[in-house]
Amino acid sequence: MEMSVEGLQERSADEAGDKAVRRPRVQKNVTRAIAADICADIFSAGDFLPTENELCERYGVSRTVIRESLKILESKGLVRGRSRVGTVVCRKDEWNILDQQVLEWIGPRIFEFDLLNCILEARRAIEPAAAELAAERATVQEIADVERAWHEMRDADGDIERFTKADVAFHTNLLKASHNQVFLQLASIIQVALEFSLHASNEAVDTRDEAVDIHRQLVEALRMRDTAAARNCSLQLLSLAARDLAVAVKRHIPQSSS
């Protein structure tokens, strides 16, 4: 049975649409697969990746998909292309570790890479100062935003995902309430890393009542414009996070036998 010109055009459009849907998914999966092999040290830092043809065979895709994937990996610091030589795997300290995709590719290995402790160290340097400034500078609306996030934490009722989402909102709003332009930029840059860090800490404990109470005290310090109390509450939260993170790391990384 012959198909009309209109029918052929419609089918071609449908096929083009299918390719438009499928291709990014294929490319994304291949990028993730190569990144996973890099994170697992199958392709180690300083080594050259296999040739494009070998990568095509390994991952079952075209050279175009491989090239697109390598461009993405290079933009995030995992690899570096060298003209007429090949593509070399970069050291971990060259990776854009605050990028959401990079953190997702690292996945459970985030404990092995010690990234969560690095994030905690960064928070120790930033958050107490931000809390102190927020107590002095935050608007009534900004304090209300921080308090709303605390209410969400309090009402999460054992739902770790909901609790963590509210926890991230609390600390992000706190950074914004400092009215420090650098902290404002950091709030968006570290948000994904903060989410990974807080989720690990929140998941490590059976109850989060202590954290909820200290967050409440911090809200009260903001409302009372008590800069010293706000800083102190922030330091308490970071000490609590360090304790819970140590538990999380112990659970995820097998301890060597004595």
CSV table of C-alpha atoms in Angstrom, one decimal:
chain,number,residue,atom,x,y,z
A,1,MET,CA,0.0,0.0,0.0
A,2,GLU,CA,1.4,3.3,-1.1
A,3,MET,CA,1.7,6.2,1.4
A,4,SER,CA,0.8,9.7,0.4
A,5,VAL,CA,3.3,12.5,0.3
A,6,GLU,CA,1.6,14.0,3.4
A,7,GLY,CA,1.9,10.6,5.1
A,8,LEU,CA,5.6,10.3,4.3
A,9,GLN,CA,6.2,13.8,5.6
A,10,GLU,CA,4.3,13.0,8.8
A,11,ARG,CA,6.3,9.8,9.3
A,12,SER,CA,9.6,11.6,8.7
A,13,ALA,CA,8.6,14.3,11.2
A,14,ASP,CA,7.7,11.6,13.7
A,15,GLU,CA,11.0,9.8,13.2
A,16,ALA,CA,12.9,13.0,13.5
A,17,GLY,CA,11.0,13.7,16.7
A,18,ASP,CA,11.9,10.3,18.0
A,19,LYS,CA,15.5,10.9,17.3
A,20,ALA,CA,15.4,14.2,19.0
A,21,VAL,CA,14.0,12.5,22.1
A,22,ARG,CA,16.3,9.5,22.0
A,23,ARG,CA,19.6,11.0,21.1
A,24,PRO,CA,20.1,13.3,24.1
A,25,ARG,CA,19.1,10.4,26.4
A,26,VAL,CA,21.7,8.1,24.7
A,27,GLN,CA,24.4,10.8,24.9
A,28,LYS,CA,23.6,11.5,28.5
A,29,ASN,CA,23.8,7.8,29.4
A,30,VAL,CA,27.1,7.4,27.6
A,31,THR,CA,28.5,10.6,29.3
A,32,ARG,CA,27.4,9.1,32.6
A,33,ALA,CA,29.0,5.7,31.8
A,34,ILE,CA,32.4,7.2,30.8
A,35,ALA,CA,32.3,9.5,33.9
A,36,ALA,CA,31.5,6.4,36.1
A,37,ASP,CA,34.5,4.6,34.7
A,38,ILE,CA,36.7,7.6,35.4
A,39,CYS,CA,35.3,7.9,39.0
A,40,ALA,CA,36.0,4.2,39.5
A,41,ASP,CA,39.6,4.6,38.3
A,42,ILE,CA,39.0,2.3,35.4
A,43,PHE,CA,40.4,5.3,33.5
A,44,SER,CA,42.9,6.8,36.0
A,45,ALA,CA,44.2,10.3,36.3
A,46,GLY,CA,47.0,11.0,33.8
A,47,ASP,CA,46.0,8.1,31.5
A,48,PHE,CA,44.7,8.6,28.0
A,49,LEU,CA,41.2,7.4,27.2
A,50,PRO,CA,40.9,4.7,24.5
A,51,THR,CA,40.6,6.0,20.9
A,52,GLU,CA,37.2,7.2,19.7
A,53,ASN,CA,36.7,4.0,17.7
A,54,GLU,CA,37.5,1.9,20.9
A,55,LEU,CA,35.1,4.0,22.9
A,56,CYS,CA,32.4,3.6,20.2
A,57,GLU,CA,32.8,-0.2,20.5
A,58,ARG,CA,33.0,-0.1,24.3
A,59,TYR,CA,29.8,1.9,24.7
A,60,GLY,CA,27.9,0.8,21.5
A,61,VAL,CA,27.4,4.3,20.1
A,62,SER,CA,28.5,6.5,17.2
A,63,ARG,CA,31.6,8.7,17.1
A,64,THR,CA,29.3,11.7,17.2
A,65,VAL,CA,27.9,10.7,20.5
A,66,ILE,CA,31.4,9.9,21.9
A,67,ARG,CA,32.6,13.3,20.8
A,68,GLU,CA,29.6,15.1,22.4
A,69,SER,CA,30.1,13.2,25.6
A,70,LEU,CA,33.8,14.0,25.8
A,71,LYS,CA,33.0,17.7,25.2
A,72,ILE,CA,30.7,17.6,28.2
A,73,LEU,CA,33.3,15.8,30.4
A,74,GLU,CA,36.0,18.3,29.4
A,75,SER,CA,33.7,21.3,30.3
A,76,LYS,CA,33.4,19.8,33.8
A,77,GLY,CA,37.1,19.2,34.2
A,78,LEU,CA,37.2,15.4,34.1
A,79,VAL,CA,39.2,15.1,30.9
A,80,ARG,CA,41.3,17.3,28.6
A,81,GLY,CA,41.7,16.9,24.9
A,82,ARG,CA,45.1,17.2,23.4
A,83,SER,CA,45.3,17.9,19.7
A,84,ARG,CA,46.6,15.0,17.7
A,85,VAL,CA,47.4,13.1,20.9
A,86,GLY,CA,44.2,12.1,22.5
A,87,THR,CA,42.1,12.7,25.6
A,88,VAL,CA,43.7,12.5,29.0
A,89,VAL,CA,41.9,12.0,32.3
A,90,CYS,CA,42.4,14.9,34.7
A,91,ARG,CA,43.2,14.8,38.4
A,92,LYS,CA,40.3,14.9,40.8
A,93,ASP,CA,41.4,18.3,42.1
A,94,GLU,CA,40.7,19.7,38.6
A,95,TRP,CA,37.1,18.4,38.5
A,96,ASN,CA,34.2,20.9,39.0
A,97,ILE,CA,33.1,19.1,42.1
A,98,LEU,CA,30.3,21.7,42.8
A,99,ASP,CA,28.6,20.8,39.5
A,100,GLN,CA,25.4,18.8,40.0
A,101,GLN,CA,26.2,16.3,37.3
A,102,VAL,CA,29.7,15.7,38.6
A,103,LEU,CA,28.3,15.1,42.1
A,104,GLU,CA,25.7,12.7,40.6
A,105,TRP,CA,28.5,10.9,38.7
A,106,ILE,CA,30.6,10.5,41.8
A,107,GLY,CA,27.5,9.1,43.6
A,108,PRO,CA,28.3,6.9,46.6
A,109,ARG,CA,32.0,7.4,46.0
A,110,ILE,CA,31.6,10.9,47.4
A,111,PHE,CA,32.5,9.3,50.8
A,112,GLU,CA,35.8,7.9,49.4
A,113,PHE,CA,36.7,11.2,47.8
A,114,ASP,CA,36.3,13.0,51.2
A,115,LEU,CA,34.2,15.7,49.5
A,116,LEU,CA,31.7,15.9,52.3
A,117,ASN,CA,34.4,16.8,54.8
A,118,CYS,CA,35.7,19.5,52.3
A,119,ILE,CA,32.1,20.9,52.1
A,120,LEU,CA,31.9,20.9,55.9
A,121,GLU,CA,35.2,22.8,56.1
A,122,ALA,CA,33.9,25.4,53.6
A,123,ARG,CA,30.7,25.7,55.7
A,124,ARG,CA,32.7,26.3,58.8
A,125,ALA,CA,34.4,29.2,57.1
A,126,ILE,CA,31.3,30.8,55.7
A,127,GLU,CA,28.1,30.0,57.7
A,128,PRO,CA,29.0,31.5,61.2
A,129,ALA,CA,29.9,34.8,59.6
A,130,ALA,CA,26.7,34.7,57.4
A,131,ALA,CA,24.5,34.0,60.4
A,132,GLU,CA,26.0,36.9,62.3
A,133,LEU,CA,25.5,39.3,59.4
A,134,ALA,CA,22.0,38.0,58.8
A,135,ALA,CA,21.1,38.8,62.4
A,136,GLU,CA,22.2,42.3,61.8
A,137,ARG,CA,21.0,42.8,58.2
A,138,ALA,CA,18.1,40.5,57.3
A,139,THR,CA,14.7,41.9,56.4
A,140,VAL,CA,11.6,40.8,58.2
A,141,GLN,CA,10.7,38.9,55.0
A,142,GLU,CA,14.0,37.1,54.9
A,143,ILE,CA,13.7,36.1,58.5
A,144,ALA,CA,10.3,34.8,57.7
A,145,ASP,CA,11.7,32.7,54.8
A,146,VAL,CA,14.3,31.2,57.1
A,147,GLU,CA,11.6,30.4,59.7
A,148,ARG,CA,9.4,28.9,57.0
A,149,ALA,CA,12.2,26.5,56.1
A,150,TRP,CA,12.5,25.6,59.8
A,151,HIS,CA,8.8,24.9,60.0
A,152,GLU,CA,9.2,22.5,57.1
A,153,MET,CA,12.1,20.7,58.9
A,154,ARG,CA,10.1,20.4,62.1
A,155,ASP,CA,7.0,19.0,60.2
A,156,ALA,CA,9.0,16.6,58.0
A,157,ASP,CA,8.0,13.8,60.4
A,158,GLY,CA,10.8,11.4,59.5
A,159,ASP,CA,10.8,12.0,55.8
A,160,ILE,CA,14.5,12.5,55.1
A,161,GLU,CA,14.1,13.8,51.6
A,162,ARG,CA,11.6,16.5,52.8
A,163,PHE,CA,13.7,17.3,55.8
A,164,THR,CA,16.9,17.7,53.7
A,165,LYS,CA,15.1,19.9,51.1
A,166,ALA,CA,13.9,22.2,53.9
A,167,ASP,CA,17.4,22.1,55.5
A,168,VAL,CA,19.0,23.2,52.3
A,169,ALA,CA,16.4,26.0,52.0
A,170,PHE,CA,17.2,27.1,55.5
A,171,HIS,CA,20.9,27.5,55.0
A,172,THR,CA,20.5,28.9,51.5
A,173,ASN,CA,18.1,31.6,52.8
A,174,LEU,CA,20.5,32.3,55.7
A,175,LEU,CA,23.3,33.0,53.2
A,176,LYS,CA,21.1,35.3,51.2
A,177,ALA,CA,19.9,37.1,54.4
A,178,SER,CA,23.5,38.1,55.1
A,179,HIS,CA,23.3,40.7,52.3
A,180,ASN,CA,26.9,39.9,51.5
A,181,GLN,CA,27.3,39.8,47.7
A,182,VAL,CA,30.0,37.0,47.8
A,183,PHE,CA,27.8,34.9,50.1
A,184,LEU,CA,24.8,35.5,47.7
A,185,GLN,CA,26.9,34.0,44.8
A,186,LEU,CA,28.0,31.1,47.0
A,187,ALA,CA,24.4,30.3,47.9
A,188,SER,CA,23.7,29.3,44.4
A,189,ILE,CA,27.1,27.7,43.7
A,190,ILE,CA,27.2,25.4,46.7
A,191,GLN,CA,23.5,24.5,46.9
A,192,VAL,CA,23.9,21.1,45.2
A,193,ALA,CA,26.9,20.2,47.3
A,194,LEU,CA,25.1,21.4,50.4
A,195,GLU,CA,22.2,19.1,49.6
A,196,PHE,CA,24.5,16.1,49.3
A,197,SER,CA,26.3,17.0,52.6
A,198,LEU,CA,23.1,17.6,54.5
A,199,HIS,CA,21.4,14.5,53.2
A,200,ALA,CA,24.4,12.4,54.3
A,201,SER,CA,24.3,13.9,57.8
A,202,ASN,CA,20.5,13.7,58.1
A,203,GLU,CA,20.4,10.1,57.0
A,204,ALA,CA,23.1,9.1,59.5
A,205,VAL,CA,21.0,9.6,62.6
A,206,ASP,CA,17.7,8.1,63.9
A,207,THR,CA,16.3,11.4,65.2
A,208,ARG,CA,16.9,15.0,64.1
A,209,ASP,CA,15.2,16.6,67.1
A,210,GLU,CA,18.4,18.2,68.3
A,211,ALA,CA,19.1,19.7,64.9
A,212,VAL,CA,15.5,21.0,64.7
A,213,ASP,CA,15.9,22.7,68.1
A,214,ILE,CA,19.2,24.5,67.2
A,215,HIS,CA,17.7,25.7,63.9
A,216,ARG,CA,14.8,27.1,66.0
A,217,GLN,CA,17.3,28.9,68.3
A,218,LEU,CA,19.0,30.4,65.2
A,219,VAL,CA,15.7,31.7,63.9
A,220,GLU,CA,15.1,33.3,67.3
A,221,ALA,CA,18.5,34.9,67.3
A,222,LEU,CA,17.8,36.4,63.9
A,223,ARG,CA,14.5,37.8,65.1
A,224,MET,CA,16.1,39.3,68.3
A,225,ARG,CA,19.0,40.7,66.2
A,226,ASP,CA,21.4,38.8,68.4
A,227,THR,CA,24.5,38.5,66.3
A,228,ALA,CA,26.6,36.5,68.9
A,229,ALA,CA,23.8,34.0,69.5
A,230,ALA,CA,23.3,33.6,65.7
A,231,ARG,CA,27.0,32.8,65.3
A,232,ASN,CA,26.9,30.4,68.2
A,233,CYS,CA,23.9,28.6,66.9
A,234,SER,CA,25.6,28.2,63.5
A,235,LEU,CA,28.7,26.8,65.2
A,236,GLN,CA,26.6,24.3,67.1
A,237,LEU,CA,24.9,23.2,63.9
A,238,LEU,CA,28.3,22.6,62.2
A,239,SER,CA,29.5,20.6,65.2
A,240,LEU,CA,26.4,18.5,65.0
A,241,ALA,CA,26.9,18.1,61.2
A,242,ALA,CA,30.5,17.0,61.8
A,243,ARG,CA,29.4,14.4,64.3
A,244,ASP,CA,26.6,13.0,62.1
A,245,LEU,CA,28.9,13.1,59.0
A,246,ALA,CA,31.5,11.0,60.9
A,247,VAL,CA,28.7,8.4,61.5
A,248,ALA,CA,27.8,8.5,57.8
A,249,VAL,CA,31.3,8.0,56.6
A,250,LYS,CA,31.8,5.1,59.0
A,251,ARG,CA,28.7,3.4,57.6
A,252,HIS,CA,29.7,3.9,54.0
A,253,ILE,CA,33.4,3.2,54.1
A,254,PRO,CA,34.4,-0.3,55.5
A,255,GLN,CA,36.8,0.1,58.4
A,256,SER,CA,40.1,-1.8,58.1
A,257,SER,CA,40.5,-4.6,60.6
A,258,SER,CA,43.0,-4.0,63.3
